[in-house]
């Protein structure tokens, strides 16, 4: 049985797209299980760069079935836009390759409106810095049992009733935020044309996944966002509204936990965060600017500059624990080239003394500070390296330090954005 969950171990943008795309060479099915078009997963093949937001990152390999599970919130216009873009780029196979759960929830215009209004009205320091894709309000509707599911696109009478209920609940909120409440017709009518194209893509994706598991197919479950953005395990309230951790794959894809064989956690060789919230190892200095510039750290969805800083090992150990990470994929090691003395946070100073744990509940206490170790830097370009033994000694020592302190082996080291700029140490689907 090979059912591998691949998750982000930090605050998102760890390079999940690239790693899933690589592993898909060995997989028959790739399943997204959480989030929506807040995700932006970058795939670089030759000179072509594609950013997928809803479609699983396995989409470029013809023949790989790609599922969007019921844990997702789906903006149908974004979904069809992505499909059309790929078809326009000559990938005609895409439309038949994708199946979307009937039980995933629709992102509606009023979700986008509330998300944008809340962010623009939030006072200094309170804005979450969301992607404004309607994610939070859509999950709110799901949890308060006022959501509209994709399967309801097959029944417009029922769908209209669901929209009426939702709008009744949102109206006072929208007015309070200074917005204009949309009419039911203005929400429902545009969905008719989209429905004609989305309905053929609908399926019970949990059943398709189970069939594949029973046949012994190799399956990837693709996380979006990252562990520290998880609504339960992240830096609350500066989180997203879903469960990106490995456990989220079971509810979000509809698969028993005992079907999962391996969990791979992706971490950059440093750390980035886009949006508000605590980030203890952030470096607002020349070294931070090096990471931003050389790492091209700009959001793939919003274009916002990502905050950058050193790797946080207590946070990585926390991610290993809450996800059950078996091995890590270490990305963007090449970005550290040229930094004379890279630092890694190894522990935290707290009012109670030094701790090796990630003090996630105390990060807003100014007395809680990262403790760093300085490592040797290297100056040689490493993007052509394909074997660990060919890395400069200092780069190899950097990787070994992380493996040792995180307590998990590296399965893969990424040395550039392209598919081939990769050192594969162990293939979890092999
Ligand atoms: P995701 O959301 O986790 O899929 O990550 P994003 O695609 O949002 O951001 C990762 C960025 O880093 C993308 O621009 C990738 O092309 C790029 N990238 C991935 N791996 C590497 C790497 O090893 N080195 C460099 N320099 N860039 C990388
Ligand atoms: P991928 O899958 C990085 C962040 C937003 C904000 C918070 C809540 O590409 O790694 P939301 O729109 O979800 O309500 O925003 O979560 N965020 C991400 N940051 N990568 C992502 O996805 C993200 N998805 C959401 O910036 O801080
Ligand atoms: Mg991203």
Tab-separated table of C-alpha atoms and ligand atoms in Angstrom:
chain	number	residue	atom	x	y	z
A	1	UNK	CA	0.000	0.000	0.000
A	2	UNK	CA	1.416	3.380	-1.017
A	3	UNK	CA	-0.723	6.274	0.064
A	4	UNK	CA	1.523	9.215	0.824
A	5	UNK	CA	0.431	12.473	2.435
A	6	UNK	CA	2.599	15.453	1.514
A	7	UNK	CA	2.128	18.491	3.756
A	8	UNK	CA	3.703	21.885	4.385
A	9	UNK	CA	5.616	21.925	7.668
A	10	UNK	CA	5.750	25.732	8.001
A	11	UNK	CA	3.441	28.661	7.092
A	12	UNK	CA	2.811	27.542	3.490
A	13	UNK	CA	4.683	28.056	0.211
A	14	UNK	CA	7.294	25.429	1.127
A	15	UNK	CA	7.368	24.119	-2.449
A	16	UNK	CA	4.528	21.583	-2.248
A	17	UNK	CA	3.685	22.076	-5.931
A	18	UNK	CA	7.179	21.179	-7.088
A	19	UNK	CA	7.472	18.119	-4.843
A	20	UNK	CA	4.005	16.746	-5.709
A	21	UNK	CA	4.771	17.260	-9.407
A	22	UNK	CA	7.976	15.231	-9.012
A	23	UNK	CA	6.352	12.423	-7.017
A	24	UNK	CA	3.450	12.237	-9.495
A	25	UNK	CA	5.784	10.486	-11.927
A	26	UNK	CA	5.229	7.472	-9.651
A	27	UNK	CA	1.549	8.062	-8.718
A	28	UNK	CA	-1.745	7.112	-10.322
A	29	UNK	CA	-3.861	9.537	-8.312
A	30	UNK	CA	-3.342	12.909	-6.589
A	31	UNK	CA	-5.943	14.260	-4.153
A	32	UNK	CA	-6.270	17.751	-2.688
A	33	UNK	CA	-8.107	17.577	0.638
A	34	UNK	CA	-8.260	21.057	2.220
A	35	UNK	CA	-8.371	24.758	1.472
A	36	UNK	CA	-9.296	26.341	-1.810
A	37	UNK	CA	-7.908	28.961	-4.137
A	38	UNK	CA	-5.953	30.537	-1.272
A	39	UNK	CA	-3.316	27.979	-2.308
A	40	UNK	CA	-0.838	28.738	-5.074
A	41	UNK	CA	1.346	25.793	-6.010
A	42	UNK	CA	4.065	26.502	-8.550
A	43	UNK	CA	5.126	23.936	-11.147
A	44	UNK	CA	8.171	24.657	-13.289
A	45	UNK	CA	8.775	22.357	-16.230
A	46	UNK	CA	11.484	23.434	-18.659
A	47	UNK	CA	10.784	27.082	-19.443
A	48	UNK	CA	7.129	26.810	-18.509
A	49	UNK	CA	5.792	27.985	-15.143
A	50	UNK	CA	2.266	27.134	-14.021
A	51	UNK	CA	0.596	28.085	-10.749
A	52	UNK	CA	-2.296	25.847	-9.719
A	53	UNK	CA	-4.710	26.973	-7.023
A	54	UNK	CA	-7.446	24.353	-6.906
A	55	UNK	CA	-6.212	21.656	-9.249
A	56	UNK	CA	-3.894	19.082	-7.706
A	57	UNK	CA	-0.233	19.563	-8.651
A	58	UNK	CA	-0.245	16.187	-10.402
A	59	UNK	CA	-2.291	17.696	-13.219
A	60	UNK	CA	0.599	18.046	-15.668
A	61	UNK	CA	1.113	14.294	-16.003
A	62	UNK	CA	-1.441	12.909	-18.395
A	63	UNK	CA	-3.054	9.770	-17.048
A	64	UNK	CA	-2.816	10.762	-13.393
A	65	UNK	CA	-6.285	11.127	-11.943
A	66	UNK	CA	-6.717	14.321	-9.926
A	67	UNK	CA	-9.390	14.613	-7.236
A	68	UNK	CA	-10.662	17.573	-5.221
A	69	UNK	CA	-11.961	16.154	-1.961
A	70	UNK	CA	-14.920	17.209	0.159
A	71	UNK	CA	-12.696	19.037	2.644
A	72	UNK	CA	-12.159	21.731	0.035
A	73	UNK	CA	-14.006	24.972	-0.652
A	74	UNK	CA	-14.278	25.531	-4.388
A	75	UNK	CA	-14.826	28.722	-6.359
A	76	UNK	CA	-16.284	27.294	-9.596
A	77	UNK	CA	-15.130	30.236	-11.727
A	78	UNK	CA	-11.545	29.741	-10.533
A	79	UNK	CA	-11.789	25.992	-11.163
A	80	UNK	CA	-12.984	26.421	-14.750
A	81	UNK	CA	-10.470	29.228	-15.318
A	82	UNK	CA	-7.646	26.893	-14.333
A	83	UNK	CA	-8.940	24.079	-16.518
A	84	UNK	CA	-9.270	26.469	-19.491
A	85	UNK	CA	-5.804	27.883	-18.956
A	86	UNK	CA	-4.232	24.443	-19.060
A	87	UNK	CA	-6.280	23.417	-22.102
A	88	UNK	CA	-5.142	26.680	-23.733
A	89	UNK	CA	-1.574	25.602	-23.056
A	90	UNK	CA	-2.170	22.426	-25.026
A	91	UNK	CA	-3.094	20.094	-22.169
A	92	UNK	CA	-6.398	18.831	-23.527
A	93	UNK	CA	-6.413	15.855	-21.135
A	94	UNK	CA	-7.147	18.090	-18.121
A	95	UNK	CA	-10.965	18.204	-18.297
A	96	UNK	CA	-11.326	14.414	-18.174
A	97	UNK	CA	-8.558	14.026	-15.589
A	98	UNK	CA	-10.290	15.982	-12.783
A	99	UNK	CA	-13.098	14.899	-10.458
A	100	UNK	CA	-14.552	17.130	-7.751
A	101	UNK	CA	-16.450	15.953	-4.686
A	102	UNK	CA	-20.199	16.570	-4.690
A	103	UNK	CA	-19.753	17.378	-1.005
A	104	UNK	CA	-17.088	20.077	-1.338
A	105	UNK	CA	-18.477	23.522	-0.555
A	106	UNK	CA	-18.991	26.345	-3.009
A	107	UNK	CA	-17.297	29.684	-2.496
A	108	UNK	CA	-19.955	32.279	-3.217
A	109	UNK	CA	-19.657	35.991	-4.077
A	110	UNK	CA	-20.837	36.897	-0.556
A	111	UNK	CA	-17.902	34.935	0.902
A	112	UNK	CA	-15.471	36.950	-1.208
A	113	UNK	CA	-17.257	40.168	-0.215
A	114	UNK	CA	-17.182	39.472	3.538
A	115	UNK	CA	-13.524	38.384	3.424
A	116	UNK	CA	-12.500	41.580	1.630
A	117	UNK	CA	-14.643	43.870	3.820
A	118	UNK	CA	-13.345	42.340	7.051
A	119	UNK	CA	-9.731	42.652	5.978
A	120	UNK	CA	-10.106	46.261	4.864
A	121	UNK	CA	-11.985	47.243	8.055
A	122	UNK	CA	-9.651	45.459	10.513
A	123	UNK	CA	-7.736	47.736	12.849
A	124	UNK	CA	-3.918	47.933	12.953
A	125	UNK	CA	-2.365	44.574	13.901
A	126	UNK	CA	-5.715	42.746	13.726
A	127	UNK	CA	-5.886	42.009	9.983
A	128	UNK	CA	-5.027	38.378	9.299
A	129	UNK	CA	-3.772	39.287	5.864
A	130	UNK	CA	-5.980	36.697	4.192
A	131	UNK	CA	-5.756	35.954	0.489
A	132	UNK	CA	-9.297	37.438	0.162
A	133	UNK	CA	-10.502	34.351	-1.677
A	134	UNK	CA	-13.514	33.911	0.601
A	135	UNK	CA	-12.012	30.962	2.467
A	136	UNK	CA	-12.904	31.896	6.064
A	137	UNK	CA	-16.555	32.846	5.355
A	138	UNK	CA	-17.078	29.711	3.218
A	139	UNK	CA	-15.852	27.437	6.026
A	140	UNK	CA	-17.959	29.431	8.500
A	141	UNK	CA	-21.031	28.619	6.414
A	142	UNK	CA	-20.030	24.951	6.274
A	143	UNK	CA	-19.628	24.703	10.053
A	144	UNK	CA	-22.819	26.595	10.852
A	145	UNK	CA	-24.619	24.322	8.341
A	146	UNK	CA	-25.486	27.100	5.942
A	147	UNK	CA	-23.133	26.163	3.132
A	148	UNK	CA	-23.943	25.205	-0.438
A	149	UNK	CA	-22.302	22.061	-1.767
A	150	UNK	CA	-21.186	21.421	-5.300
A	151	UNK	CA	-23.694	18.580	-5.700
A	152	UNK	CA	-26.459	21.161	-5.285
A	153	UNK	CA	-25.525	22.601	-8.675
A	154	UNK	CA	-27.653	19.708	-9.970
A	155	UNK	CA	-30.766	21.067	-8.274
A	156	UNK	CA	-31.278	24.815	-8.646
A	157	UNK	CA	-34.479	24.924	-6.590
A	158	UNK	CA	-32.600	23.523	-3.597
A	159	UNK	CA	-29.553	25.654	-4.319
A	160	UNK	CA	-31.660	28.843	-4.415
A	161	UNK	CA	-33.154	27.967	-1.055
A	162	UNK	CA	-29.681	27.382	0.401
A	163	UNK	CA	-28.468	30.744	-0.936
A	164	UNK	CA	-31.536	32.474	0.564
A	165	UNK	CA	-30.722	30.985	3.975
A	166	UNK	CA	-27.079	31.981	3.736
A	167	UNK	CA	-27.797	35.519	2.588
A	168	UNK	CA	-30.309	36.008	5.393
A	169	UNK	CA	-27.571	35.130	7.873
A	170	UNK	CA	-24.879	37.249	6.185
A	171	UNK	CA	-27.029	40.347	5.515
A	172	UNK	CA	-26.554	42.018	8.933
A	173	UNK	CA	-22.818	41.246	8.840
A	174	UNK	CA	-22.412	42.744	5.370
A	175	UNK	CA	-24.409	45.846	6.298
A	176	UNK	CA	-22.437	46.237	9.508
A	177	UNK	CA	-19.213	46.194	7.501
A	178	UNK	CA	-20.600	48.912	5.201
A	179	UNK	CA	-21.222	46.593	2.244
A	180	UNK	CA	-24.193	46.073	-0.031
A	181	UNK	CA	-26.091	42.789	0.315
A	182	UNK	CA	-26.271	41.008	-3.077
A	183	UNK	CA	-29.642	39.760	-4.317
A	184	UNK	CA	-30.341	36.025	-4.464
A	185	UNK	CA	-30.702	36.217	-8.278
A	186	UNK	CA	-27.353	37.965	-8.699
A	187	UNK	CA	-25.740	35.030	-6.883
A	188	UNK	CA	-27.720	32.174	-8.418
A	189	UNK	CA	-28.051	33.188	-12.088
A	190	UNK	CA	-24.314	33.286	-12.966
A	191	UNK	CA	-23.997	29.790	-11.492
A	192	UNK	CA	-26.230	28.287	-14.195
A	193	UNK	CA	-23.667	28.572	-16.971
A	194	UNK	CA	-20.856	27.397	-14.663
A	195	UNK	CA	-22.975	24.437	-13.487
A	196	UNK	CA	-23.239	23.019	-17.016
A	197	UNK	CA	-19.473	22.625	-17.089
A	198	UNK	CA	-18.902	21.656	-13.445
A	199	UNK	CA	-21.578	18.922	-13.195
A	200	UNK	CA	-19.722	16.467	-15.487
A	201	UNK	CA	-16.728	16.806	-13.165
A	202	UNK	CA	-18.658	15.873	-10.004
A	203	UNK	CA	-18.202	12.507	-8.313
A	204	UNK	CA	-18.082	10.750	-4.974
A	205	UNK	CA	-14.326	11.267	-4.748
A	206	UNK	CA	-14.033	9.320	-1.504
A	207	UNK	CA	-15.351	6.255	-3.333
A	208	UNK	CA	-12.957	6.772	-6.264
A	209	UNK	CA	-10.113	7.047	-3.778
A	210	UNK	CA	-11.196	3.906	-1.941
A	211	UNK	CA	-11.382	1.976	-5.241
A	212	UNK	CA	-7.859	3.091	-6.038
A	213	UNK	CA	-6.634	2.072	-2.568
A	214	UNK	CA	-8.227	-1.369	-2.974
A	215	UNK	CA	-6.479	-1.830	-6.325
A	216	UNK	CA	-3.149	-1.023	-4.679
A	217	UNK	CA	-2.690	2.174	-6.697
A	218	UNK	CA	0.002	4.642	-5.704
A	219	UNK	CA	-1.702	7.712	-4.308
A	220	UNK	CA	-0.600	11.167	-3.219
A	221	UNK	CA	-2.655	13.287	-0.833
A	222	UNK	CA	-1.633	16.879	-1.431
A	223	UNK	CA	-1.714	19.319	1.466
A	224	UNK	CA	-2.220	23.018	0.915
A	225	UNK	CA	-1.159	25.841	3.248
A	226	UNK	CA	0.986	24.547	6.110
A	227	UNK	CA	1.030	23.160	9.649
A	228	UNK	CA	1.382	26.563	11.322
A	229	UNK	CA	-1.675	27.835	9.399
A	230	UNK	CA	-3.836	24.923	10.628
A	231	UNK	CA	-6.988	26.094	12.427
A	232	UNK	CA	-6.259	23.761	15.371
A	233	UNK	CA	-2.475	23.495	15.370
A	234	UNK	CA	-1.357	26.823	13.902
A	235	UNK	CA	-0.616	30.268	15.285
A	236	UNK	CA	-4.280	30.996	16.014
A	237	UNK	CA	-5.991	33.354	15.147
A	238	UNK	CA	-3.467	34.057	12.373
A	239	UNK	CA	-4.345	30.860	10.542
A	240	UNK	CA	-6.497	29.658	7.688
A	241	UNK	CA	-9.898	28.065	8.353
A	242	UNK	CA	-9.154	24.452	7.421
A	243	UNK	CA	-7.012	21.507	8.572
A	244	UNK	CA	-3.918	21.390	6.349
A	245	UNK	CA	-2.130	18.882	8.620
A	246	UNK	CA	-1.817	15.212	7.670
A	247	UNK	CA	-4.832	14.325	9.848
A	248	UNK	CA	-6.929	16.649	7.690
A	249	UNK	CA	-6.318	14.286	4.781
A	250	UNK	CA	-8.507	11.608	6.349
A	251	UNK	CA	-11.582	13.811	6.780
A	252	UNK	CA	-10.884	16.009	3.757
A	253	UNK	CA	-10.316	13.177	1.294
A	254	UNK	CA	-12.557	10.604	2.991
A	255	UNK	CA	-10.025	7.891	3.740
A	256	UNK	CA	-9.298	5.932	6.914
A	257	UNK	CA	-6.084	6.867	8.765
A	258	UNK	CA	-4.913	3.241	8.489
A	259	UNK	CA	-4.771	3.602	4.697
A	260	UNK	CA	-1.985	6.190	4.896
A	261	UNK	CA	1.462	4.671	4.583
A	262	UNK	CA	3.828	7.660	4.785
A	263	UNK	CA	3.788	11.338	5.681
A	264	UNK	CA	6.288	13.623	3.977
A	265	UNK	CA	6.730	17.116	5.435
A	266	UNK	CA	8.090	19.866	3.245
A	267	UNK	CA	10.220	22.596	4.775
A	268	UNK	CA	12.265	25.345	3.237
A	269	UNK	CA	15.880	25.536	4.380
A	270	UNK	CA	14.782	28.834	5.974
A	271	UNK	CA	11.299	30.196	6.810
A	272	UNK	CA	8.773	32.498	5.164
A	273	UNK	CA	5.338	33.735	6.088
A	274	UNK	CA	2.875	35.791	4.093
A	275	UNK	CA	0.241	37.736	6.016
A	276	UNK	CA	0.065	38.792	9.662
A	277	UNK	CA	0.875	36.900	12.855
A	278	UNK	CA	3.886	35.851	14.901
A	279	UNK	CA	7.120	34.857	13.158
A	280	UNK	CA	9.879	34.638	15.788
A	281	UNK	CA	12.810	33.976	13.442
A	282	UNK	CA	11.904	36.763	10.971
A	283	UNK	CA	14.934	38.764	9.805
A	284	UNK	CA	14.202	42.345	8.786
A	285	UNK	CA	17.820	42.914	7.783
A	286	UNK	CA	20.239	42.236	4.913
A	287	UNK	CA	20.099	38.482	5.464
A	288	UNK	CA	16.283	38.505	5.411
A	289	UNK	CA	16.384	40.599	2.248
A	290	UNK	CA	18.821	38.103	0.683
A	291	UNK	CA	16.335	35.276	1.370
A	292	UNK	CA	13.441	37.313	-0.084
A	293	UNK	CA	15.359	38.380	-3.178
A	294	UNK	CA	17.284	35.222	-4.045
A	295	UNK	CA	14.313	33.032	-3.061
A	296	UNK	CA	11.943	35.227	-5.145
A	297	UNK	CA	9.641	35.307	-2.144
A	298	UNK	CA	6.512	36.869	-3.565
A	299	UNK	CA	3.093	35.247	-3.075
A	300	UNK	CA	2.038	33.128	-6.053
A	301	UNK	CA	-1.644	34.055	-5.482
A	302	UNK	CA	-1.536	37.618	-4.190
A	303	UNK	CA	1.910	38.805	-5.321
A	304	UNK	CA	2.557	40.039	-1.771
A	305	UNK	CA	6.152	40.054	-0.496
A	306	UNK	CA	6.696	37.130	1.853
A	307	UNK	CA	8.345	37.832	5.201
A	308	UNK	CA	11.576	35.824	5.542
A	309	UNK	CA	13.842	34.544	8.301
A	310	UNK	CA	15.871	31.625	9.630
A	311	UNK	CA	14.782	28.012	9.927
A	312	UNK	CA	12.970	27.270	13.191
A	313	UNK	CA	13.824	23.755	14.421
A	314	UNK	CA	11.453	23.744	17.420
A	315	UNK	CA	8.662	24.622	14.947
A	316	UNK	CA	9.828	21.845	12.611
A	317	UNK	CA	9.859	19.310	15.470
A	318	UNK	CA	6.342	20.498	16.324
A	319	UNK	CA	5.310	19.819	12.711
A	320	UNK	CA	6.963	16.373	12.865
A	321	UNK	CA	4.871	15.634	15.956
A	322	UNK	CA	1.430	16.878	14.895
A	323	UNK	CA	1.669	15.398	11.386
A	324	UNK	CA	3.626	12.235	12.147
A	325	UNK	CA	6.222	13.186	9.536
A	326	UNK	CA	8.344	10.220	8.430
A	327	UNK	CA	10.735	12.156	6.224
A	328	UNK	CA	11.278	15.700	5.056
A	329	UNK	CA	11.650	17.277	1.664
A	330	UNK	CA	14.049	20.182	2.201
A	331	UNK	CA	13.524	22.889	-0.417
A	332	UNK	CA	15.353	26.043	-1.517
A	333	UNK	CA	18.734	25.030	-0.106
A	334	UNK	CA	20.261	26.896	-3.068
A	335	UNK	CA	18.873	30.185	-1.708
A	336	UNK	CA	21.327	30.022	1.215
A	337	UNK	CA	24.336	30.058	-1.125
A	338	UNK	CA	26.385	33.178	-0.405
A	339	UNK	CA	25.211	33.710	3.176
A	340	UNK	CA	28.433	33.721	5.195
A	341	UNK	CA	27.061	32.349	8.477
A	342	UNK	CA	23.480	30.999	8.186
A	343	UNK	CA	21.676	30.663	11.508
A	344	UNK	CA	19.154	28.094	12.687
A	345	UNK	CA	16.872	28.494	15.703
A	346	UNK	CA	17.522	25.463	17.930
A	347	UNK	CA	15.560	26.366	21.074
A	348	UNK	CA	13.633	29.183	22.780
A	349	UNK	CA	14.334	31.375	25.778
A	350	UNK	CA	11.150	31.720	27.865
A	351	UNK	CA	10.346	33.206	31.301
A	352	UNK	CA	10.502	29.610	32.603
A	353	UNK	CA	13.946	29.016	31.063
A	354	UNK	CA	15.256	27.442	27.875
A	355	UNK	CA	12.994	25.041	25.995
A	356	UNK	CA	13.493	22.816	22.959
A	357	UNK	CA	9.719	22.901	22.321
A	358	UNK	CA	7.948	25.393	20.079
A	359	UNK	CA	6.207	27.772	22.537
A	360	UNK	CA	3.212	28.195	20.253
A	361	UNK	CA	0.899	29.545	22.968
A	362	UNK	CA	3.379	32.193	24.138
A	363	UNK	CA	4.676	33.657	20.905
A	364	UNK	CA	3.263	37.105	21.630
A	365	UNK	CA	5.272	37.353	24.878
A	366	UNK	CA	8.322	39.541	24.080
A	367	UNK	CA	10.361	37.513	26.603
A	368	UNK	CA	10.011	34.455	24.380
A	369	UNK	CA	12.981	34.650	22.015
A	370	UNK	CA	14.660	32.228	19.610
A	371	UNK	CA	18.119	30.883	20.450
A	372	UNK	CA	20.297	30.438	17.361
A	373	UNK	CA	23.263	28.347	16.327
A	374	UNK	CA	25.479	29.663	13.548
A	375	UNK	CA	26.550	27.264	10.854
A	376	UNK	CA	29.187	27.419	8.120
A	377	UNK	CA	28.073	29.018	4.882
A	378	UNK	CA	29.093	28.109	1.318
A	379	UNK	CA	29.580	30.171	-1.818
A	380	UNK	CA	29.423	27.593	-4.631
A	381	UNK	CA	26.252	27.335	-6.727
A	382	UNK	CA	24.533	24.023	-5.882
A	383	UNK	CA	21.715	24.011	-8.451
A	384	UNK	CA	23.546	21.468	-10.637
A	385	UNK	CA	24.105	19.033	-7.780
A	386	UNK	CA	22.122	15.762	-8.075
A	387	UNK	CA	23.735	13.684	-5.320
A	388	UNK	CA	24.218	14.481	-1.664
A	389	UNK	CA	27.907	13.587	-1.840
A	390	UNK	CA	28.452	16.338	-4.447
A	391	UNK	CA	27.194	19.094	-2.149
A	392	UNK	CA	29.816	21.445	-0.660
A	393	UNK	CA	30.790	20.181	2.811
A	394	UNK	CA	29.065	23.105	4.563
A	395	UNK	CA	25.780	22.545	2.667
A	396	UNK	CA	25.895	18.831	3.488
A	397	UNK	CA	26.554	19.676	7.152
A	398	UNK	CA	23.560	22.070	7.086
A	399	UNK	CA	21.248	19.262	5.903
A	400	UNK	CA	22.687	16.755	8.386
A	401	UNK	CA	22.218	19.284	11.217
A	402	UNK	CA	18.507	19.574	10.361
A	403	UNK	CA	18.023	15.797	10.060
A	404	UNK	CA	19.760	15.247	13.359
A	405	UNK	CA	17.889	17.941	15.313
A	406	UNK	CA	14.486	17.300	13.723
A	407	UNK	CA	14.861	13.553	14.293
A	408	UNK	CA	13.718	12.623	10.785
A	409	UNK	CA	15.664	11.854	7.594
A	410	UNK	CA	15.634	13.989	4.452
A	411	UNK	CA	13.889	12.115	1.619
A	412	UNK	CA	14.663	14.841	-0.893
A	413	UNK	CA	16.675	18.056	-1.173
A	414	UNK	CA	15.601	20.693	-3.686
A	415	UNK	CA	18.251	22.969	-5.179
A	416	UNK	CA	16.215	25.032	-7.649
A	417	UNK	CA	12.635	25.560	-8.854
A	418	UNK	CA	12.808	23.187	-11.842
A	419	UNK	CA	11.789	19.532	-11.791
A	420	UNK	CA	15.320	18.357	-12.461
A	421	UNK	CA	16.939	20.603	-9.834
A	422	UNK	CA	16.408	17.940	-7.207
A	423	UNK	CA	18.362	15.410	-5.152
A	424	UNK	CA	16.135	12.397	-4.488
A	425	UNK	CA	17.400	10.389	-1.531
A	426	UNK	CA	14.415	8.124	-0.895
A	427	UNK	CA	11.231	7.820	-2.963
A	428	UNK	CA	8.230	7.377	-0.618
A	429	UNK	CA	6.223	5.834	-3.488
A	430	UNK	CA	9.069	3.577	-4.577
B	1	LIG	P1	3.720	25.836	-2.493
B	1	LIG	O1	2.554	26.724	-2.228
B	1	LIG	O2	4.171	25.084	-1.292
B	1	LIG	O3	3.509	24.936	-3.678
B	1	LIG	O4	4.922	26.813	-2.875
B	1	LIG	P2	4.855	28.065	-3.887
B	1	LIG	O5	4.776	27.558	-5.272
B	1	LIG	O6	3.811	29.029	-3.440
B	1	LIG	O7	6.232	28.750	-3.578
B	1	LIG	C1	7.450	28.090	-3.732
B	1	LIG	C2	8.313	28.886	-4.707
B	1	LIG	O8	9.642	28.425	-4.622
B	1	LIG	C3	7.887	28.723	-6.154
B	1	LIG	O9	8.171	29.912	-6.842
B	1	LIG	C4	8.790	27.585	-6.641
B	1	LIG	O10	9.008	27.638	-8.051
B	1	LIG	C5	10.048	27.890	-5.900
B	1	LIG	N1	10.895	26.741	-5.543
B	1	LIG	C6	10.515	25.475	-5.164
B	1	LIG	N2	11.596	24.742	-4.814
B	1	LIG	C7	12.673	25.550	-4.984
B	1	LIG	C8	14.070	25.374	-4.761
B	1	LIG	O11	14.545	24.340	-4.310
B	1	LIG	N3	14.877	26.448	-5.033
B	1	LIG	C9	14.392	27.630	-5.499
B	1	LIG	N4	15.252	28.612	-5.732
B	1	LIG	N5	13.074	27.822	-5.725
B	1	LIG	C10	12.237	26.809	-5.449
B	2	LIG	P1	-0.072	27.430	-0.211
B	2	LIG	O1	-0.913	26.193	-0.403
B	2	LIG	C1	0.929	30.837	2.311
B	2	LIG	C2	-2.311	32.521	4.724
B	2	LIG	C3	-2.725	33.947	4.348
B	2	LIG	C4	-3.178	34.448	5.709
B	2	LIG	C5	-3.840	33.209	6.331
B	2	LIG	C6	-5.356	33.165	6.157
B	2	LIG	O2	0.282	28.115	-1.475
B	2	LIG	O3	1.094	27.149	0.676
B	2	LIG	P2	-6.965	32.673	4.068
B	2	LIG	O4	-7.072	33.347	2.752
B	2	LIG	O5	-6.621	31.215	3.996
B	2	LIG	O6	-8.125	32.926	4.970
B	2	LIG	O7	-5.697	33.409	4.793
B	2	LIG	O8	-3.274	32.087	5.683
B	2	LIG	N1	-2.334	31.558	3.603
B	2	LIG	C7	-1.237	31.133	2.961
B	2	LIG	N2	0.062	31.492	3.107
B	2	LIG	N3	0.597	29.877	1.440
B	2	LIG	C8	-0.690	29.479	1.311
B	2	LIG	O9	-1.069	28.436	0.537
B	2	LIG	C9	-1.680	30.149	2.065
B	2	LIG	N4	-3.021	30.037	2.160
B	2	LIG	C10	-3.402	30.905	3.113
B	2	LIG	O10	-1.651	34.678	3.836
B	2	LIG	O11	-2.053	34.761	6.498
B	3	LIG	MG1	1.999	28.706	-2.417
